[in-house]
Amino acid sequence: MNTLIEYYQHLGWALSLLVMMTFLLAGAVKGMIGLGLPTVAMGMLGLAIAPAQAAALLIIPSIVTNTWQLAAGGQLRVLIKRLWPMQLGIFVGTGLGVLWLSIEGGSWVVRALGAALLLYALSGLFLPTLRVAPSAERWLGPVCGLITGVITSATGVFVIPAVPYLQALGLNKNQLVQALGLSFSVSTLALAGGLYWRGSLGGGELNASVLALLPAMLGMWLGQWLRQRISATLFKRVFFIGMALLGAHLLISG
């Protein structure tokens, strides 16, 4: 048990409490709307700790919750056949980003994180529902995956432009949830590989990430409970406004 909590002992009780509360909130958001765990975690933790630390902490909660999301729906084989070029693009983009960029690169990474959060929030609030023609998927999917991978390697956020692209494919609700789970799973594994290659993901970080799974799962259960009781549309609007304010703060303060 000492090895599990050693990271948090070094972090201090105040930051440790922030980590636990952040993953509780991030899990609740994901349980409510099917996405948002890494976005919330990176945004809130980016206020207090280095983005590379925050990205390492989200690895296990993100893998487990995305696998849970990926397993539901029964459309996985069909979605892999349709979306594999995009997923390959994510891997390639993350790999290139790891070579070109560094999530440990200082204040510019915090500003990049803020810009990614702000862009995501504004697209969620104001971007109209788009549609991608089937003929365009062959080239647009890999391009979106490549850009998503580069942004992931620099900020730890893997929703831009992956989420708007997947939403524009005309998938039904269950297919979209599973497609998001697939994309997020690939992004998380690619990010974990990049962090490990750079030496930012070791045993201590993985142990700390395992403990962060507990509040994330509790939050996800709470979010699923809330989904039956409050308007998902209203919740999404509040979520995007909160992400916009957080992103603007990180972008300005750096």
PDB file of C-alpha atoms in Angstrom:
ATOM      1  CA  MET A   1       0.000   0.000   0.000  1.00  0.00           C
ATOM      2  CA  ASN A   2       2.893   2.350   0.723  1.00  0.00           C
ATOM      3  CA  THR A   3       3.970   2.187  -2.922  1.00  0.00           C
ATOM      4  CA  LEU A   4       0.453   3.211  -3.985  1.00  0.00           C
ATOM      5  CA  ILE A   5       0.321   6.305  -1.783  1.00  0.00           C
ATOM      6  CA  GLU A   6       3.995   7.336  -1.979  1.00  0.00           C
ATOM      7  CA  TYR A   7       3.305   9.589  -4.967  1.00  0.00           C
ATOM      8  CA  TYR A   8       0.531  11.394  -3.062  1.00  0.00           C
ATOM      9  CA  GLN A   9       2.685  11.717   0.061  1.00  0.00           C
ATOM     10  CA  HIS A  10       5.205  13.567  -2.070  1.00  0.00           C
ATOM     11  CA  LEU A  11       2.454  15.611  -3.724  1.00  0.00           C
ATOM     12  CA  GLY A  12       1.022  16.812  -0.394  1.00  0.00           C
ATOM     13  CA  TRP A  13      -2.473  16.529   1.060  1.00  0.00           C
ATOM     14  CA  ALA A  14      -3.877  19.664  -0.616  1.00  0.00           C
ATOM     15  CA  LEU A  15      -2.895  18.640  -4.150  1.00  0.00           C
ATOM     16  CA  SER A  16      -3.847  15.030  -3.431  1.00  0.00           C
ATOM     17  CA  LEU A  17      -7.336  16.194  -2.438  1.00  0.00           C
ATOM     18  CA  LEU A  18      -7.504  18.244  -5.655  1.00  0.00           C
ATOM     19  CA  VAL A  19      -6.604  15.144  -7.682  1.00  0.00           C
ATOM     20  CA  MET A  20      -9.301  13.033  -6.002  1.00  0.00           C
ATOM     21  CA  MET A  21     -12.004  15.718  -6.364  1.00  0.00           C
ATOM     22  CA  THR A  22     -10.989  16.339  -9.963  1.00  0.00           C
ATOM     23  CA  PHE A  23     -11.379  12.686 -10.917  1.00  0.00           C
ATOM     24  CA  LEU A  24     -14.686  12.493  -9.039  1.00  0.00           C
ATOM     25  CA  LEU A  25     -15.990  15.426 -11.097  1.00  0.00           C
ATOM     26  CA  ALA A  26     -14.417  14.150 -14.327  1.00  0.00           C
ATOM     27  CA  GLY A  27     -15.983  10.724 -13.823  1.00  0.00           C
ATOM     28  CA  ALA A  28     -19.379  12.318 -13.158  1.00  0.00           C
ATOM     29  CA  VAL A  29     -19.155  14.290 -16.403  1.00  0.00           C
ATOM     30  CA  LYS A  30     -18.257  11.141 -18.359  1.00  0.00           C
ATOM     31  CA  GLY A  31     -21.070   9.197 -16.717  1.00  0.00           C
ATOM     32  CA  MET A  32     -23.480  11.970 -17.606  1.00  0.00           C
ATOM     33  CA  ILE A  33     -22.586  12.670 -21.253  1.00  0.00           C
ATOM     34  CA  GLY A  34     -20.247   9.823 -22.290  1.00  0.00           C
ATOM     35  CA  LEU A  35     -17.073  11.939 -22.589  1.00  0.00           C
ATOM     36  CA  GLY A  36     -15.052  14.567 -20.754  1.00  0.00           C
ATOM     37  CA  LEU A  37     -12.934  12.627 -18.242  1.00  0.00           C
ATOM     38  CA  PRO A  38      -9.483  13.508 -19.648  1.00  0.00           C
ATOM     39  CA  THR A  39     -10.682  16.967 -20.678  1.00  0.00           C
ATOM     40  CA  VAL A  40     -11.861  17.862 -17.172  1.00  0.00           C
ATOM     41  CA  ALA A  41      -8.880  16.157 -15.530  1.00  0.00           C
ATOM     42  CA  MET A  42      -6.291  17.915 -17.696  1.00  0.00           C
ATOM     43  CA  GLY A  43      -8.042  21.269 -17.372  1.00  0.00           C
ATOM     44  CA  MET A  44      -8.440  21.276 -13.606  1.00  0.00           C
ATOM     45  CA  LEU A  45      -5.135  19.637 -12.760  1.00  0.00           C
ATOM     46  CA  GLY A  46      -3.404  21.969 -15.209  1.00  0.00           C
ATOM     47  CA  LEU A  47      -4.183  24.758 -12.747  1.00  0.00           C
ATOM     48  CA  ALA A  48      -1.893  23.237 -10.127  1.00  0.00           C
ATOM     49  CA  ILE A  49       0.512  20.637 -11.537  1.00  0.00           C
ATOM     50  CA  ALA A  50       2.530  20.124 -14.705  1.00  0.00           C
ATOM     51  CA  PRO A  51       0.569  18.831 -17.722  1.00  0.00           C
ATOM     52  CA  ALA A  52       2.842  15.778 -17.978  1.00  0.00           C
ATOM     53  CA  GLN A  53       1.972  14.845 -14.373  1.00  0.00           C
ATOM     54  CA  ALA A  54      -1.720  15.348 -15.020  1.00  0.00           C
ATOM     55  CA  ALA A  55      -1.562  13.254 -18.209  1.00  0.00           C
ATOM     56  CA  ALA A  56       0.188  10.405 -16.352  1.00  0.00           C
ATOM     57  CA  LEU A  57      -2.486  10.411 -13.631  1.00  0.00           C
ATOM     58  CA  LEU A  58      -5.350  10.052 -16.107  1.00  0.00           C
ATOM     59  CA  ILE A  59      -3.956   6.972 -17.904  1.00  0.00           C
ATOM     60  CA  ILE A  60      -5.562   4.194 -15.789  1.00  0.00           C
ATOM     61  CA  PRO A  61      -8.942   5.940 -15.171  1.00  0.00           C
ATOM     62  CA  SER A  62      -9.156   6.765 -18.862  1.00  0.00           C
ATOM     63  CA  ILE A  63      -8.280   3.239 -20.022  1.00  0.00           C
ATOM     64  CA  VAL A  64     -10.750   1.566 -17.654  1.00  0.00           C
ATOM     65  CA  THR A  65     -13.681   3.931 -18.240  1.00  0.00           C
ATOM     66  CA  ASN A  66     -13.137   3.940 -22.010  1.00  0.00           C
ATOM     67  CA  THR A  67     -12.946   0.140 -22.097  1.00  0.00           C
ATOM     68  CA  TRP A  68     -16.235   0.054 -20.204  1.00  0.00           C
ATOM     69  CA  GLN A  69     -17.724   2.459 -22.763  1.00  0.00           C
ATOM     70  CA  LEU A  70     -16.158   0.539 -25.660  1.00  0.00           C
ATOM     71  CA  ALA A  71     -17.595  -2.807 -24.543  1.00  0.00           C
ATOM     72  CA  ALA A  72     -21.224  -1.626 -24.685  1.00  0.00           C
ATOM     73  CA  GLY A  73     -23.137  -1.457 -27.930  1.00  0.00           C
ATOM     74  CA  GLY A  74     -22.257  -4.580 -29.899  1.00  0.00           C
ATOM     75  CA  GLN A  75     -20.996  -2.581 -32.921  1.00  0.00           C
ATOM     76  CA  LEU A  76     -17.259  -2.778 -32.266  1.00  0.00           C
ATOM     77  CA  ARG A  77     -16.268  -4.868 -35.292  1.00  0.00           C
ATOM     78  CA  VAL A  78     -18.257  -2.656 -37.661  1.00  0.00           C
ATOM     79  CA  LEU A  79     -16.837   0.518 -36.122  1.00  0.00           C
ATOM     80  CA  ILE A  80     -13.228  -0.732 -36.267  1.00  0.00           C
ATOM     81  CA  LYS A  81     -13.688  -1.582 -39.953  1.00  0.00           C
ATOM     82  CA  ARG A  82     -15.048   1.914 -40.607  1.00  0.00           C
ATOM     83  CA  LEU A  83     -12.818   3.962 -38.321  1.00  0.00           C
ATOM     84  CA  TRP A  84      -9.434   2.195 -38.452  1.00  0.00           C
ATOM     85  CA  PRO A  85      -7.865   4.855 -40.748  1.00  0.00           C
ATOM     86  CA  MET A  86      -8.700   7.527 -38.174  1.00  0.00           C
ATOM     87  CA  GLN A  87      -7.289   5.412 -35.338  1.00  0.00           C
ATOM     88  CA  LEU A  88      -4.096   4.811 -37.298  1.00  0.00           C
ATOM     89  CA  GLY A  89      -3.864   8.564 -37.822  1.00  0.00           C
ATOM     90  CA  ILE A  90      -4.122   9.086 -34.052  1.00  0.00           C
ATOM     91  CA  PHE A  91      -1.189   6.737 -33.435  1.00  0.00           C
ATOM     92  CA  VAL A  92       0.940   8.341 -36.153  1.00  0.00           C
ATOM     93  CA  GLY A  93       0.037  11.874 -35.029  1.00  0.00           C
ATOM     94  CA  THR A  94       0.846  11.107 -31.401  1.00  0.00           C
ATOM     95  CA  GLY A  95       4.156   9.556 -32.388  1.00  0.00           C
ATOM     96  CA  LEU A  96       5.112  12.560 -34.508  1.00  0.00           C
ATOM     97  CA  GLY A  97       4.013  14.906 -31.741  1.00  0.00           C
ATOM     98  CA  VAL A  98       6.181  13.080 -29.213  1.00  0.00           C
ATOM     99  CA  LEU A  99       9.177  13.608 -31.522  1.00  0.00           C
ATOM    100  CA  TRP A 100       8.415  17.260 -32.333  1.00  0.00           C
ATOM    101  CA  LEU A 101       6.726  18.541 -29.202  1.00  0.00           C
ATOM    102  CA  SER A 102       6.944  17.962 -25.471  1.00  0.00           C
ATOM    103  CA  ILE A 103       4.118  17.964 -22.958  1.00  0.00           C
ATOM    104  CA  GLU A 104       6.815  19.034 -20.477  1.00  0.00           C
ATOM    105  CA  GLY A 105       7.633  22.078 -22.573  1.00  0.00           C
ATOM    106  CA  GLY A 106       6.773  24.742 -19.997  1.00  0.00           C
ATOM    107  CA  SER A 107       4.263  27.576 -20.080  1.00  0.00           C
ATOM    108  CA  TRP A 108       3.461  27.166 -23.781  1.00  0.00           C
ATOM    109  CA  VAL A 109       2.034  23.700 -23.011  1.00  0.00           C
ATOM    110  CA  VAL A 110      -0.328  25.198 -20.430  1.00  0.00           C
ATOM    111  CA  ARG A 111      -1.418  27.816 -22.970  1.00  0.00           C
ATOM    112  CA  ALA A 112      -1.843  25.116 -25.621  1.00  0.00           C
ATOM    113  CA  LEU A 113      -3.963  23.138 -23.171  1.00  0.00           C
ATOM    114  CA  GLY A 114      -6.072  26.222 -22.520  1.00  0.00           C
ATOM    115  CA  ALA A 115      -6.482  26.850 -26.248  1.00  0.00           C
ATOM    116  CA  ALA A 116      -7.550  23.217 -26.841  1.00  0.00           C
ATOM    117  CA  LEU A 117     -10.127  23.390 -24.039  1.00  0.00           C
ATOM    118  CA  LEU A 118     -11.459  26.743 -25.269  1.00  0.00           C
ATOM    119  CA  LEU A 119     -11.706  25.529 -28.871  1.00  0.00           C
ATOM    120  CA  TYR A 120     -13.496  22.363 -27.769  1.00  0.00           C
ATOM    121  CA  ALA A 121     -15.951  24.305 -25.602  1.00  0.00           C
ATOM    122  CA  LEU A 122     -16.735  26.859 -28.316  1.00  0.00           C
ATOM    123  CA  SER A 123     -17.286  24.101 -30.875  1.00  0.00           C
ATOM    124  CA  GLY A 124     -19.651  22.351 -28.465  1.00  0.00           C
ATOM    125  CA  LEU A 125     -21.578  25.549 -27.756  1.00  0.00           C
ATOM    126  CA  PHE A 126     -21.780  27.113 -31.210  1.00  0.00           C
ATOM    127  CA  LEU A 127     -20.723  24.687 -33.934  1.00  0.00           C
ATOM    128  CA  PRO A 128     -23.782  23.507 -35.890  1.00  0.00           C
ATOM    129  CA  THR A 129     -24.324  19.805 -36.500  1.00  0.00           C
ATOM    130  CA  LEU A 130     -22.053  18.898 -39.394  1.00  0.00           C
ATOM    131  CA  ARG A 131     -22.281  15.975 -41.767  1.00  0.00           C
ATOM    132  CA  VAL A 132     -19.384  14.168 -43.410  1.00  0.00           C
ATOM    133  CA  ALA A 133     -20.123  12.602 -46.785  1.00  0.00           C
ATOM    134  CA  PRO A 134     -19.214   8.893 -46.950  1.00  0.00           C
ATOM    135  CA  SER A 135     -16.887   9.637 -49.871  1.00  0.00           C
ATOM    136  CA  ALA A 136     -14.894  12.055 -47.688  1.00  0.00           C
ATOM    137  CA  GLU A 137     -14.330   9.628 -44.805  1.00  0.00           C
ATOM    138  CA  ARG A 138     -11.451   7.893 -46.593  1.00  0.00           C
ATOM    139  CA  TRP A 139      -9.221  10.984 -46.443  1.00  0.00           C
ATOM    140  CA  LEU A 140     -10.828  13.122 -43.719  1.00  0.00           C
ATOM    141  CA  GLY A 141     -10.719  10.378 -41.054  1.00  0.00           C
ATOM    142  CA  PRO A 142      -6.905   9.955 -41.176  1.00  0.00           C
ATOM    143  CA  VAL A 143      -6.408  13.744 -41.279  1.00  0.00           C
ATOM    144  CA  CYS A 144      -8.603  14.233 -38.188  1.00  0.00           C
ATOM    145  CA  GLY A 145      -6.807  11.369 -36.461  1.00  0.00           C
ATOM    146  CA  LEU A 146      -3.393  12.834 -37.295  1.00  0.00           C
ATOM    147  CA  ILE A 147      -4.328  16.283 -35.941  1.00  0.00           C
ATOM    148  CA  THR A 148      -5.925  14.732 -32.844  1.00  0.00           C
ATOM    149  CA  GLY A 149      -2.748  12.756 -32.181  1.00  0.00           C
ATOM    150  CA  VAL A 150      -0.493  15.812 -32.426  1.00  0.00           C
ATOM    151  CA  ILE A 151      -2.766  17.790 -30.070  1.00  0.00           C
ATOM    152  CA  THR A 152      -2.887  14.805 -27.701  1.00  0.00           C
ATOM    153  CA  SER A 153       0.904  14.563 -27.510  1.00  0.00           C
ATOM    154  CA  ALA A 154       1.195  18.272 -26.663  1.00  0.00           C
ATOM    155  CA  THR A 155      -1.737  18.770 -24.286  1.00  0.00           C
ATOM    156  CA  GLY A 156      -3.094  15.395 -23.108  1.00  0.00           C
ATOM    157  CA  VAL A 157      -6.519  16.389 -24.530  1.00  0.00           C
ATOM    158  CA  PHE A 158      -7.825  14.130 -27.290  1.00  0.00           C
ATOM    159  CA  VAL A 159     -11.206  15.575 -28.213  1.00  0.00           C
ATOM    160  CA  ILE A 160     -10.224  18.017 -30.996  1.00  0.00           C
ATOM    161  CA  PRO A 161     -11.038  17.400 -33.794  1.00  0.00           C
ATOM    162  CA  ALA A 162     -11.961  13.770 -33.071  1.00  0.00           C
ATOM    163  CA  VAL A 163     -15.268  14.415 -31.276  1.00  0.00           C
ATOM    164  CA  PRO A 164     -16.782  16.851 -33.832  1.00  0.00           C
ATOM    165  CA  TYR A 165     -15.682  14.504 -36.628  1.00  0.00           C
ATOM    166  CA  LEU A 166     -17.299  11.437 -35.050  1.00  0.00           C
ATOM    167  CA  GLN A 167     -20.459  13.425 -34.311  1.00  0.00           C
ATOM    168  CA  ALA A 168     -20.618  14.384 -37.997  1.00  0.00           C
ATOM    169  CA  LEU A 169     -20.660  10.771 -39.233  1.00  0.00           C
ATOM    170  CA  GLY A 170     -24.390  10.337 -38.607  1.00  0.00           C
ATOM    171  CA  LEU A 171     -23.954   7.451 -36.150  1.00  0.00           C
ATOM    172  CA  ASN A 172     -26.852   6.507 -33.915  1.00  0.00           C
ATOM    173  CA  LYS A 173     -26.558   7.194 -30.183  1.00  0.00           C
ATOM    174  CA  ASN A 174     -25.151   3.775 -29.202  1.00  0.00           C
ATOM    175  CA  GLN A 175     -22.736   3.718 -32.130  1.00  0.00           C
ATOM    176  CA  LEU A 176     -21.494   7.217 -31.282  1.00  0.00           C
ATOM    177  CA  VAL A 177     -20.876   6.323 -27.630  1.00  0.00           C
ATOM    178  CA  GLN A 178     -18.942   3.228 -28.687  1.00  0.00           C
ATOM    179  CA  ALA A 179     -17.029   5.108 -31.399  1.00  0.00           C
ATOM    180  CA  LEU A 180     -15.994   7.730 -28.830  1.00  0.00           C
ATOM    181  CA  GLY A 181     -14.852   4.924 -26.528  1.00  0.00           C
ATOM    182  CA  LEU A 182     -12.777   3.442 -29.360  1.00  0.00           C
ATOM    183  CA  SER A 183     -11.147   6.748 -30.260  1.00  0.00           C
ATOM    184  CA  PHE A 184     -10.447   7.666 -26.635  1.00  0.00           C
ATOM    185  CA  SER A 185      -8.981   4.214 -25.933  1.00  0.00           C
ATOM    186  CA  VAL A 186      -6.571   4.479 -28.865  1.00  0.00           C
ATOM    187  CA  SER A 187      -5.645   8.043 -27.864  1.00  0.00           C
ATOM    188  CA  THR A 188      -5.000   7.026 -24.262  1.00  0.00           C
ATOM    189  CA  LEU A 189      -2.772   4.100 -25.237  1.00  0.00           C
ATOM    190  CA  ALA A 190      -0.859   6.286 -27.701  1.00  0.00           C
ATOM    191  CA  LEU A 191      -0.438   8.996 -25.047  1.00  0.00           C
ATOM    192  CA  ALA A 192       0.730   6.416 -22.491  1.00  0.00           C
ATOM    193  CA  GLY A 193       3.334   5.159 -24.970  1.00  0.00           C
ATOM    194  CA  GLY A 194       4.559   8.702 -25.580  1.00  0.00           C
ATOM    195  CA  LEU A 195       4.785   9.506 -21.861  1.00  0.00           C
ATOM    196  CA  TYR A 196       6.658   6.251 -21.198  1.00  0.00           C
ATOM    197  CA  TRP A 197       9.092   6.964 -24.042  1.00  0.00           C
ATOM    198  CA  ARG A 198       9.812  10.401 -22.580  1.00  0.00           C
ATOM    199  CA  GLY A 199      10.250   8.973 -19.064  1.00  0.00           C
ATOM    200  CA  SER A 200       7.141  10.669 -17.645  1.00  0.00           C
ATOM    201  CA  LEU A 201       5.250   7.443 -16.932  1.00  0.00           C
ATOM    202  CA  GLY A 202       6.854   5.060 -14.459  1.00  0.00           C
ATOM    203  CA  GLY A 203       5.765   2.824 -11.609  1.00  0.00           C
ATOM    204  CA  GLY A 204       5.036   5.712  -9.237  1.00  0.00           C
ATOM    205  CA  GLU A 205       2.807   7.482 -11.748  1.00  0.00           C
ATOM    206  CA  LEU A 206       0.962   4.268 -12.627  1.00  0.00           C
ATOM    207  CA  ASN A 207       0.352   3.486  -8.931  1.00  0.00           C
ATOM    208  CA  ALA A 208      -0.996   7.001  -8.405  1.00  0.00           C
ATOM    209  CA  SER A 209      -3.175   6.586 -11.494  1.00  0.00           C
ATOM    210  CA  VAL A 210      -4.616   3.337 -10.101  1.00  0.00           C
ATOM    211  CA  LEU A 211      -5.755   5.187  -6.968  1.00  0.00           C
ATOM    212  CA  ALA A 212      -7.268   7.949  -9.115  1.00  0.00           C
ATOM    213  CA  LEU A 213      -9.466   5.259 -10.678  1.00  0.00           C
ATOM    214  CA  LEU A 214     -11.526   4.959  -7.470  1.00  0.00           C
ATOM    215  CA  PRO A 215     -13.001   8.501  -7.474  1.00  0.00           C
ATOM    216  CA  ALA A 216     -13.336   8.349 -11.276  1.00  0.00           C
ATOM    217  CA  MET A 217     -15.494   5.209 -11.094  1.00  0.00           C
ATOM    218  CA  LEU A 218     -17.532   6.636  -8.228  1.00  0.00           C
ATOM    219  CA  GLY A 219     -18.038   9.814 -10.219  1.00  0.00           C
ATOM    220  CA  MET A 220     -19.041   7.854 -13.316  1.00  0.00           C
ATOM    221  CA  TRP A 221     -21.695   5.986 -11.328  1.00  0.00           C
ATOM    222  CA  LEU A 222     -22.925   9.310  -9.915  1.00  0.00           C
ATOM    223  CA  GLY A 223     -23.075  10.804 -13.415  1.00  0.00           C
ATOM    224  CA  GLN A 224     -25.127   7.872 -14.710  1.00  0.00           C
ATOM    225  CA  TRP A 225     -27.505   8.334 -11.779  1.00  0.00           C
ATOM    226  CA  LEU A 226     -27.807  12.064 -12.491  1.00  0.00           C
ATOM    227  CA  ARG A 227     -28.445  11.397 -16.187  1.00  0.00           C
ATOM    228  CA  GLN A 228     -31.816   9.911 -15.265  1.00  0.00           C
ATOM    229  CA  ARG A 229     -32.789  12.969 -13.232  1.00  0.00           C
ATOM    230  CA  ILE A 230     -31.574  16.151 -14.940  1.00  0.00           C
ATOM    231  CA  SER A 231     -31.506  17.457 -18.487  1.00  0.00           C
ATOM    232  CA  ALA A 232     -28.470  16.199 -20.403  1.00  0.00           C
ATOM    233  CA  THR A 233     -28.779  19.211 -22.737  1.00  0.00           C
ATOM    234  CA  LEU A 234     -28.585  21.679 -19.836  1.00  0.00           C
ATOM    235  CA  PHE A 235     -25.712  19.735 -18.274  1.00  0.00           C
ATOM    236  CA  LYS A 236     -23.763  19.822 -21.569  1.00  0.00           C
ATOM    237  CA  ARG A 237     -24.252  23.568 -21.861  1.00  0.00           C
ATOM    238  CA  VAL A 238     -23.004  24.137 -18.302  1.00  0.00           C
ATOM    239  CA  PHE A 239     -20.086  21.770 -18.952  1.00  0.00           C
ATOM    240  CA  PHE A 240     -19.008  23.585 -22.125  1.00  0.00           C
ATOM    241  CA  ILE A 241     -19.297  27.006 -20.467  1.00  0.00           C
ATOM    242  CA  GLY A 242     -17.150  25.749 -17.586  1.00  0.00           C
ATOM    243  CA  MET A 243     -14.568  24.347 -20.009  1.00  0.00           C
ATOM    244  CA  ALA A 244     -14.523  27.635 -21.929  1.00  0.00           C
ATOM    245  CA  LEU A 245     -13.836  29.638 -18.773  1.00  0.00           C
ATOM    246  CA  LEU A 246     -11.171  27.183 -17.632  1.00  0.00           C
ATOM    247  CA  GLY A 247      -9.539  27.153 -21.055  1.00  0.00           C
ATOM    248  CA  ALA A 248      -9.527  30.944 -21.257  1.00  0.00           C
ATOM    249  CA  HIS A 249      -7.923  31.153 -17.807  1.00  0.00           C
ATOM    250  CA  LEU A 250      -5.150  28.705 -18.729  1.00  0.00           C
ATOM    251  CA  LEU A 251      -4.611  30.423 -22.081  1.00  0.00           C
ATOM    252  CA  ILE A 252      -4.243  33.859 -20.488  1.00  0.00           C
ATOM    253  CA  SER A 253      -2.342  32.941 -17.321  1.00  0.00           C
ATOM    254  CA  GLY A 254      -0.126  30.259 -18.890  1.00  0.00           C
TER     255      GLY A 254
END
